PDB file of C-alpha atoms in Angstrom:
ATOM      1  CA  MET A  21       0.000   0.000   0.000  1.00 91.00           C
ATOM      2  CA  LYS A  22       1.325   3.436  -0.895  1.00 91.00           C
ATOM      3  CA  ARG A  23       1.780   5.971   1.886  1.00 94.00           C
ATOM      4  CA  SER A  24      -0.588   8.413   0.175  1.00 94.00           C
ATOM      5  CA  GLN A  25      -3.349   5.793   0.135  1.00 95.00           C
ATOM      6  CA  PHE A  26      -2.773   5.000   3.802  1.00 96.00           C
ATOM      7  CA  ILE A  27      -2.999   8.701   4.703  1.00 95.00           C
ATOM      8  CA  HIS A  28      -6.177   9.080   2.662  1.00 96.00           C
ATOM      9  CA  ILE A  29      -7.857   6.187   4.483  1.00 97.00           C
ATOM     10  CA  GLU A  30      -6.698   7.624   7.831  1.00 96.00           C
ATOM     11  CA  ALA A  31      -8.248  10.985   7.028  1.00 96.00           C
ATOM     12  CA  PHE A  32     -11.566   9.403   6.066  1.00 97.00           C
ATOM     13  CA  MET A  33     -11.624   7.178   9.144  1.00 96.00           C
ATOM     14  CA  SER A  34     -10.731   9.917  11.622  1.00 94.00           C
ATOM     15  CA  GLN A  35     -13.906  11.927  10.999  1.00 93.00           C
ATOM     16  CA  PHE A  36     -16.050   9.098  12.421  1.00 92.00           C
ATOM     17  CA  MET A  37     -14.115   8.250  15.599  1.00 89.00           C
ATOM     18  CA  LYS A  38     -16.000  10.162  18.313  1.00 83.00           C
ATOM     19  CA  ASP A  39     -16.356   7.436  20.964  1.00 79.00           C
ATOM     20  CA  SER A  40     -13.714   7.435  23.714  1.00 78.00           C
ATOM     21  CA  ALA A  41     -13.777   3.630  23.919  1.00 75.00           C
ATOM     22  CA  HIS A  42     -13.452   3.304  20.146  1.00 85.00           C
ATOM     23  CA  ASP A  43     -11.237   6.258  19.362  1.00 90.00           C
ATOM     24  CA  ILE A  44      -8.471   6.650  16.803  1.00 94.00           C
ATOM     25  CA  GLU A  45      -5.920   5.046  19.125  1.00 94.00           C
ATOM     26  CA  HIS A  46      -8.092   1.914  19.321  1.00 95.00           C
ATOM     27  CA  ILE A  47      -7.905   1.790  15.531  1.00 96.00           C
ATOM     28  CA  TYR A  48      -4.119   1.984  15.569  1.00 97.00           C
ATOM     29  CA  ARG A  49      -3.789  -0.648  18.292  1.00 97.00           C
ATOM     30  CA  VAL A  50      -5.972  -2.985  16.234  1.00 97.00           C
ATOM     31  CA  LEU A  51      -3.844  -2.255  13.162  1.00 98.00           C
ATOM     32  CA  TYR A  52      -0.608  -2.886  15.051  1.00 98.00           C
ATOM     33  CA  PHE A  53      -1.917  -6.148  16.510  1.00 98.00           C
ATOM     34  CA  ALA A  54      -3.077  -7.207  13.055  1.00 98.00           C
ATOM     35  CA  LEU A  55       0.320  -6.546  11.498  1.00 98.00           C
ATOM     36  CA  ASP A  56       1.976  -8.566  14.265  1.00 98.00           C
ATOM     37  CA  ILE A  57      -0.430 -11.479  13.749  1.00 98.00           C
ATOM     38  CA  ALA A  58      -0.032 -11.321   9.974  1.00 98.00           C
ATOM     39  CA  LYS A  59       3.699 -11.977  10.296  1.00 97.00           C
ATOM     40  CA  HIS A  60       2.796 -15.426  11.676  1.00 97.00           C
ATOM     41  CA  GLU A  61       0.297 -16.294   8.930  1.00 97.00           C
ATOM     42  CA  LYS A  62       0.635 -17.145   5.246  1.00 95.00           C
ATOM     43  CA  ASP A  63      -0.706 -15.466   2.126  1.00 96.00           C
ATOM     44  CA  VAL A  64      -2.152 -12.395   3.844  1.00 98.00           C
ATOM     45  CA  ASN A  65      -3.306  -9.611   1.538  1.00 98.00           C
ATOM     46  CA  MET A  66      -1.846  -6.666   3.420  1.00 98.00           C
ATOM     47  CA  ASP A  67      -3.727  -4.004   1.464  1.00 97.00           C
ATOM     48  CA  ILE A  68      -7.044  -5.632   2.367  1.00 98.00           C
ATOM     49  CA  LEU A  69      -5.993  -6.145   5.981  1.00 98.00           C
ATOM     50  CA  ILE A  70      -4.788  -2.572   6.488  1.00 98.00           C
ATOM     51  CA  SER A  71      -7.869  -1.106   4.824  1.00 98.00           C
ATOM     52  CA  ALA A  72     -10.201  -3.245   6.922  1.00 98.00           C
ATOM     53  CA  CYS A  73      -8.382  -2.418  10.168  1.00 98.00           C
ATOM     54  CA  LEU A  74      -8.452   1.320   9.555  1.00 98.00           C
ATOM     55  CA  LEU A  75     -12.122   1.320   8.565  1.00 98.00           C
ATOM     56  CA  HIS A  76     -13.571  -1.359  10.850  1.00 97.00           C
ATOM     57  CA  ASP A  77     -15.293   0.987  13.347  1.00 95.00           C
ATOM     58  CA  ILE A  78     -16.478   3.823  11.104  1.00 96.00           C
ATOM     59  CA  GLY A  79     -20.078   2.734  11.708  1.00 93.00           C
ATOM     60  CA  ARG A  80     -19.857   3.229  15.489  1.00 89.00           C
ATOM     61  CA  GLN A  81     -21.297   6.739  15.477  1.00 88.00           C
ATOM     62  CA  LYS A  82     -24.391   5.624  13.587  1.00 89.00           C
ATOM     63  CA  GLN A  83     -24.935   2.814  16.089  1.00 88.00           C
ATOM     64  CA  PHE A  84     -24.744   5.321  18.951  1.00 82.00           C
ATOM     65  CA  GLU A  85     -27.304   7.491  17.214  1.00 85.00           C
ATOM     66  CA  ASN A  86     -29.531   4.463  16.607  1.00 90.00           C
ATOM     67  CA  PRO A  87     -28.758   1.484  18.911  1.00 87.00           C
ATOM     68  CA  LYS A  88     -30.864  -0.791  16.697  1.00 90.00           C
ATOM     69  CA  LEU A  89     -28.157  -0.589  14.047  1.00 88.00           C
ATOM     70  CA  CYS A  90     -25.143  -2.910  13.980  1.00 89.00           C
ATOM     71  CA  HIS A  91     -21.964  -0.882  13.575  1.00 92.00           C
ATOM     72  CA  ALA A  92     -20.228  -3.782  11.822  1.00 91.00           C
ATOM     73  CA  LYS A  93     -22.903  -4.024   9.142  1.00 94.00           C
ATOM     74  CA  VAL A  94     -23.282  -0.261   8.722  1.00 95.00           C
ATOM     75  CA  GLY A  95     -19.525   0.245   8.739  1.00 95.00           C
ATOM     76  CA  SER A  96     -18.965  -2.500   6.187  1.00 96.00           C
ATOM     77  CA  GLU A  97     -21.343  -0.786   3.766  1.00 97.00           C
ATOM     78  CA  MET A  98     -19.704   2.599   4.351  1.00 97.00           C
ATOM     79  CA  ALA A  99     -16.279   1.048   3.795  1.00 97.00           C
ATOM     80  CA  TYR A 100     -17.425  -0.638   0.595  1.00 98.00           C
ATOM     81  CA  ALA A 101     -18.689   2.670  -0.811  1.00 97.00           C
ATOM     82  CA  PHE A 102     -15.429   4.380   0.162  1.00 97.00           C
ATOM     83  CA  CYS A 103     -13.331   1.672  -1.473  1.00 98.00           C
ATOM     84  CA  ILE A 104     -15.321   1.751  -4.716  1.00 97.00           C
ATOM     85  CA  GLU A 105     -15.073   5.546  -4.837  1.00 97.00           C
ATOM     86  CA  ASN A 106     -11.309   5.337  -4.368  1.00 97.00           C
ATOM     87  CA  GLY A 107     -10.343   2.901  -7.074  1.00 95.00           C
ATOM     88  CA  TYR A 108     -10.535  -0.495  -5.386  1.00 97.00           C
ATOM     89  CA  SER A 109     -11.729  -3.325  -7.576  1.00 97.00           C
ATOM     90  CA  GLN A 110     -15.180  -4.643  -6.747  1.00 97.00           C
ATOM     91  CA  GLU A 111     -13.551  -7.857  -5.523  1.00 98.00           C
ATOM     92  CA  ASP A 112     -11.219  -6.032  -3.135  1.00 98.00           C
ATOM     93  CA  ALA A 113     -13.952  -3.672  -1.945  1.00 98.00           C
ATOM     94  CA  THR A 114     -16.182  -6.665  -1.223  1.00 98.00           C
ATOM     95  CA  HIS A 115     -13.336  -8.362   0.645  1.00 98.00           C
ATOM     96  CA  VAL A 116     -12.854  -5.312   2.872  1.00 98.00           C
ATOM     97  CA  LYS A 117     -16.613  -5.166   3.438  1.00 97.00           C
ATOM     98  CA  GLU A 118     -16.759  -8.828   4.482  1.00 97.00           C
ATOM     99  CA  CYS A 119     -13.846  -8.406   6.900  1.00 97.00           C
ATOM    100  CA  ILE A 120     -15.570  -5.515   8.640  1.00 97.00           C
ATOM    101  CA  ALA A 121     -19.007  -7.146   8.644  1.00 95.00           C
ATOM    102  CA  SER A 122     -17.640 -10.190  10.509  1.00 94.00           C
ATOM    103  CA  HIS A 123     -15.397  -8.501  13.094  1.00 94.00           C
ATOM    104  CA  ARG A 124     -18.018  -8.084  15.821  1.00 84.00           C
ATOM    105  CA  PHE A 125     -17.845 -10.477  18.797  1.00 73.00           C
ATOM    106  CA  ARG A 126     -21.614 -10.722  19.238  1.00 64.00           C
ATOM    107  CA  ALA A 127     -22.462 -11.063  15.543  1.00 60.00           C
ATOM    108  CA  ASN A 128     -23.622 -14.336  14.004  1.00 76.00           C
ATOM    109  CA  GLN A 129     -21.336 -13.921  11.027  1.00 83.00           C
ATOM    110  CA  PRO A 130     -17.983 -15.611  11.686  1.00 90.00           C
ATOM    111  CA  PRO A 131     -14.972 -14.403   9.689  1.00 95.00           C
ATOM    112  CA  GLN A 132     -14.014 -16.541   6.699  1.00 95.00           C
ATOM    113  CA  SER A 133     -10.847 -15.184   5.078  1.00 97.00           C
ATOM    114  CA  ILE A 134      -7.490 -14.992   6.832  1.00 98.00           C
ATOM    115  CA  GLU A 135      -7.694 -11.188   6.686  1.00 98.00           C
ATOM    116  CA  ALA A 136     -11.118 -11.242   8.361  1.00 97.00           C
ATOM    117  CA  LYS A 137      -9.865 -13.637  11.046  1.00 97.00           C
ATOM    118  CA  ILE A 138      -6.861 -11.434  11.755  1.00 98.00           C
ATOM    119  CA  LEU A 139      -9.058  -8.331  12.065  1.00 98.00           C
ATOM    120  CA  PHE A 140     -11.437 -10.189  14.381  1.00 97.00           C
ATOM    121  CA  ASP A 141      -8.542 -11.342  16.568  1.00 97.00           C
ATOM    122  CA  ALA A 142      -6.783  -7.977  16.628  1.00 97.00           C
ATOM    123  CA  ASP A 143      -9.999  -6.209  17.624  1.00 96.00           C
ATOM    124  CA  LYS A 144     -10.653  -8.722  20.408  1.00 96.00           C
ATOM    125  CA  ILE A 145      -7.130  -8.426  21.821  1.00 97.00           C
ATOM    126  CA  ASP A 146      -7.940  -4.785  22.526  1.00 96.00           C
ATOM    127  CA  VAL A 147     -10.752  -5.926  24.842  1.00 94.00           C
ATOM    128  CA  CYS A 148      -8.352  -8.122  26.826  1.00 95.00           C
ATOM    129  CA  GLY A 149      -6.258  -7.268  29.860  1.00 95.00           C
ATOM    130  CA  SER A 150      -6.015  -3.839  31.445  1.00 95.00           C
ATOM    131  CA  ILE A 151      -6.715  -1.895  28.264  1.00 94.00           C
ATOM    132  CA  GLY A 152      -9.864  -3.944  27.744  1.00 93.00           C
ATOM    133  CA  ILE A 153     -11.040  -3.140  31.251  1.00 95.00           C
ATOM    134  CA  ALA A 154     -10.379   0.563  30.737  1.00 93.00           C
ATOM    135  CA  ARG A 155     -12.189   0.631  27.389  1.00 93.00           C
ATOM    136  CA  THR A 156     -15.170  -1.237  28.826  1.00 93.00           C
ATOM    137  CA  LEU A 157     -15.454   1.279  31.671  1.00 93.00           C
ATOM    138  CA  PHE A 158     -15.283   4.142  29.164  1.00 90.00           C
ATOM    139  CA  TYR A 159     -18.001   2.545  27.065  1.00 87.00           C
ATOM    140  CA  ASN A 160     -20.246   1.795  30.052  1.00 90.00           C
ATOM    141  CA  ALA A 161     -19.900   5.387  31.216  1.00 89.00           C
ATOM    142  CA  ASN A 162     -20.814   6.677  27.762  1.00 84.00           C
ATOM    143  CA  ILE A 163     -24.089   4.760  27.779  1.00 86.00           C
ATOM    144  CA  GLY A 164     -24.833   5.310  31.479  1.00 90.00           C
ATOM    145  CA  GLU A 165     -24.223   1.801  32.838  1.00 92.00           C
ATOM    146  CA  PRO A 166     -22.934   1.445  36.433  1.00 94.00           C
ATOM    147  CA  LEU A 167     -20.047  -0.598  37.806  1.00 94.00           C
ATOM    148  CA  TYR A 168     -22.457  -3.021  39.495  1.00 94.00           C
ATOM    149  CA  PHE A 169     -25.985  -3.524  40.784  1.00 94.00           C
ATOM    150  CA  VAL A 170     -27.283  -4.645  44.174  1.00 94.00           C
ATOM    151  CA  ASP A 171     -30.268  -6.815  45.050  1.00 92.00           C
ATOM    152  CA  ASP A 172     -33.215  -5.801  47.231  1.00 91.00           C
ATOM    153  CA  ASN A 173     -31.127  -6.442  50.347  1.00 92.00           C
ATOM    154  CA  ARG A 174     -28.254  -4.332  49.002  1.00 93.00           C
ATOM    155  CA  ASN A 175     -26.020  -7.321  48.377  1.00 93.00           C
ATOM    156  CA  ILE A 176     -23.567  -6.869  45.515  1.00 94.00           C
ATOM    157  CA  LEU A 177     -24.534  -8.662  42.299  1.00 93.00           C
ATOM    158  CA  ASP A 178     -21.274  -9.950  40.857  1.00 93.00           C
ATOM    159  CA  GLY A 179     -22.582 -10.218  37.301  1.00 92.00           C
ATOM    160  CA  THR A 180     -22.613 -14.014  37.105  1.00 92.00           C
ATOM    161  CA  HIS A 181     -26.326 -14.702  37.610  1.00 88.00           C
ATOM    162  CA  ASP A 182     -28.045 -11.380  36.976  1.00 85.00           C
ATOM    163  CA  ASP A 183     -29.066  -9.669  33.758  1.00 86.00           C
ATOM    164  CA  HIS A 184     -28.571  -6.083  34.868  1.00 88.00           C
ATOM    165  CA  PRO A 185     -26.256  -4.254  32.435  1.00 92.00           C
ATOM    166  CA  SER A 186     -23.142  -3.209  34.343  1.00 94.00           C
ATOM    167  CA  PHE A 187     -19.382  -3.572  34.201  1.00 94.00           C
ATOM    168  CA  LEU A 188     -19.460  -6.724  36.344  1.00 95.00           C
ATOM    169  CA  HIS A 189     -22.105  -8.222  34.070  1.00 94.00           C
ATOM    170  CA  GLU A 190     -20.135  -7.297  30.942  1.00 93.00           C
ATOM    171  CA  TYR A 191     -17.021  -8.879  32.413  1.00 94.00           C
ATOM    172  CA  ASN A 192     -18.819 -12.166  33.046  1.00 94.00           C
ATOM    173  CA  TYR A 193     -20.846 -12.105  29.836  1.00 90.00           C
ATOM    174  CA  LYS A 194     -18.050 -11.145  27.469  1.00 89.00           C
ATOM    175  CA  LEU A 195     -14.616 -10.190  28.780  1.00 92.00           C
ATOM    176  CA  LYS A 196     -13.699 -13.362  30.651  1.00 92.00           C
ATOM    177  CA  HIS A 197     -14.794 -15.555  27.741  1.00 91.00           C
ATOM    178  CA  LEU A 198     -12.598 -13.937  25.105  1.00 90.00           C
ATOM    179  CA  TYR A 199      -9.413 -15.854  25.701  1.00 92.00           C
ATOM    180  CA  ASP A 200     -10.337 -19.069  23.909  1.00 87.00           C
ATOM    181  CA  LYS A 201     -12.223 -17.385  21.042  1.00 88.00           C
ATOM    182  CA  PHE A 202      -9.327 -16.477  18.773  1.00 95.00           C
ATOM    183  CA  TYR A 203      -8.661 -17.826  15.302  1.00 96.00           C
ATOM    184  CA  THR A 204      -4.881 -17.402  15.273  1.00 97.00           C
ATOM    185  CA  LYS A 205      -2.177 -18.741  17.573  1.00 96.00           C
ATOM    186  CA  ARG A 206      -0.380 -15.407  17.814  1.00 97.00           C
ATOM    187  CA  ALA A 207      -3.533 -13.600  18.962  1.00 97.00           C
ATOM    188  CA  THR A 208      -4.173 -16.295  21.574  1.00 97.00           C
ATOM    189  CA  GLN A 209      -0.630 -15.865  22.859  1.00 96.00           C
ATOM    190  CA  ILE A 210      -0.928 -12.073  23.158  1.00 97.00           C
ATOM    191  CA  ALA A 211      -4.337 -12.291  24.857  1.00 96.00           C
ATOM    192  CA  ASN A 212      -3.251 -14.922  27.356  1.00 95.00           C
ATOM    193  CA  GLU A 213      -0.352 -12.712  28.424  1.00 95.00           C
ATOM    194  CA  ARG A 214      -2.931 -10.088  29.441  1.00 95.00           C
ATOM    195  CA  GLN A 215      -5.624 -12.248  31.031  1.00 95.00           C
ATOM    196  CA  ALA A 216      -4.281 -12.146  34.591  1.00 95.00           C
ATOM    197  CA  HIS A 217      -4.584  -8.353  34.681  1.00 95.00           C
ATOM    198  CA  ALA A 218      -8.297  -8.482  33.832  1.00 95.00           C
ATOM    199  CA  ILE A 219      -9.007 -11.208  36.402  1.00 96.00           C
ATOM    200  CA  ALA A 220      -7.142  -9.267  39.084  1.00 96.00           C
ATOM    201  CA  PHE A 221      -9.135  -6.097  38.390  1.00 95.00           C
ATOM    202  CA  TYR A 222     -12.493  -7.870  38.554  1.00 95.00           C
ATOM    203  CA  GLU A 223     -11.584  -9.684  41.766  1.00 96.00           C
ATOM    204  CA  SER A 224     -10.182  -6.479  43.276  1.00 96.00           C
ATOM    205  CA  ILE A 225     -13.470  -4.643  42.730  1.00 95.00           C
ATOM    206  CA  LEU A 226     -15.389  -7.413  44.492  1.00 95.00           C
ATOM    207  CA  SER A 227     -12.859  -7.595  47.323  1.00 96.00           C
ATOM    208  CA  GLU A 228     -13.316  -3.865  47.936  1.00 96.00           C
ATOM    209  CA  VAL A 229     -17.048  -3.324  47.530  1.00 95.00           C
ATOM    210  CA  ILE A 230     -18.437  -6.494  49.138  1.00 96.00           C
ATOM    211  CA  PRO A 231     -16.837  -5.876  52.583  1.00 95.00           C
ATOM    212  CA  THR A 232     -17.770  -2.196  52.332  1.00 96.00           C
ATOM    213  CA  TYR A 233     -21.430  -3.075  51.872  1.00 95.00           C
ATOM    214  CA  GLU A 234     -21.440  -5.842  54.481  1.00 94.00           C
ATOM    215  CA  ASN A 235     -19.902  -3.580  57.098  1.00 95.00           C
ATOM    216  CA  GLY A 236     -21.880  -0.532  56.020  1.00 94.00           C
ATOM    217  CA  LYS A 237     -25.246  -2.287  56.293  1.00 92.00           C
ATOM    218  CA  LYS A 238     -24.382  -3.347  59.837  1.00 91.00           C
ATOM    219  CA  LEU A 239     -23.426   0.205  60.797  1.00 92.00           C
ATOM    220  CA  VAL A 240     -26.654   1.597  59.349  1.00 92.00           C
ATOM    221  CA  ALA A 241     -28.654  -1.060  61.218  1.00 89.00           C
ATOM    222  CA  GLU A 242     -26.982  -0.121  64.511  1.00 89.00           C
ATOM    223  CA  ILE A 243     -27.743   3.569  64.037  1.00 91.00           C
ATOM    224  CA  LEU A 244     -31.339   2.851  63.065  1.00 90.00           C
ATOM    225  CA  ASP A 245     -31.905   0.306  65.848  1.00 74.00           C
ATOM    226  CA  ASP A 246     -35.596   0.642  66.809  1.00 65.00           C
ATOM    227  CA  THR A 247     -35.028  -0.856  70.271  1.00 56.00           C
ATOM    228  CA  HIS A 248     -33.712   2.462  71.517  1.00 54.00           C
ATOM    229  CA  GLU A 249     -36.890   4.376  70.668  1.00 54.00           C
TER     230      GLU A 249
END
């Protein structure tokens, strides 16, 4: 890929990256992971891979404006139009589109080509470890979700058996299950190196808030003891 083409794609992509959890630096981390993974794979079309990495989240803003939309699907169509307008063959534009359409963890469209699998893996690595925790907290804050919920007795819900949207729920629903979901060995290796940091953060939150609530409820009960009335 020529430098001028890379810069042109960057400029197009940058106008859509308004979400702090999916900002421009997320795009570059995904690109850098993808290039690392690609070195361990065969017959990777680097032009397709780079284009797909740079453009994979351009549909995020539209999904924020309308949560019923899937950013992967919307973004893939936007990327296809961009590629066609900028001289890509229909085959290459379709390839980029398919990579982007299949990069979402929750989508029912698994990646097929090696470029799509690399993009999927690179994007998922950025939800692993400490950076994944930080990005999840950013995202939850953007959409107004709390760290955790409590039950009717003000016991902490750790996210394992409740359906309330929170960071603890997201960790148990998605984050802790990422580490065996990769298509490439290199991505699995990178993710596994980060897993302990995510586990430690989750367990640290519980170890701090659960005793706080247990002790706090007792203190409130003592102050509000009706036997002294």
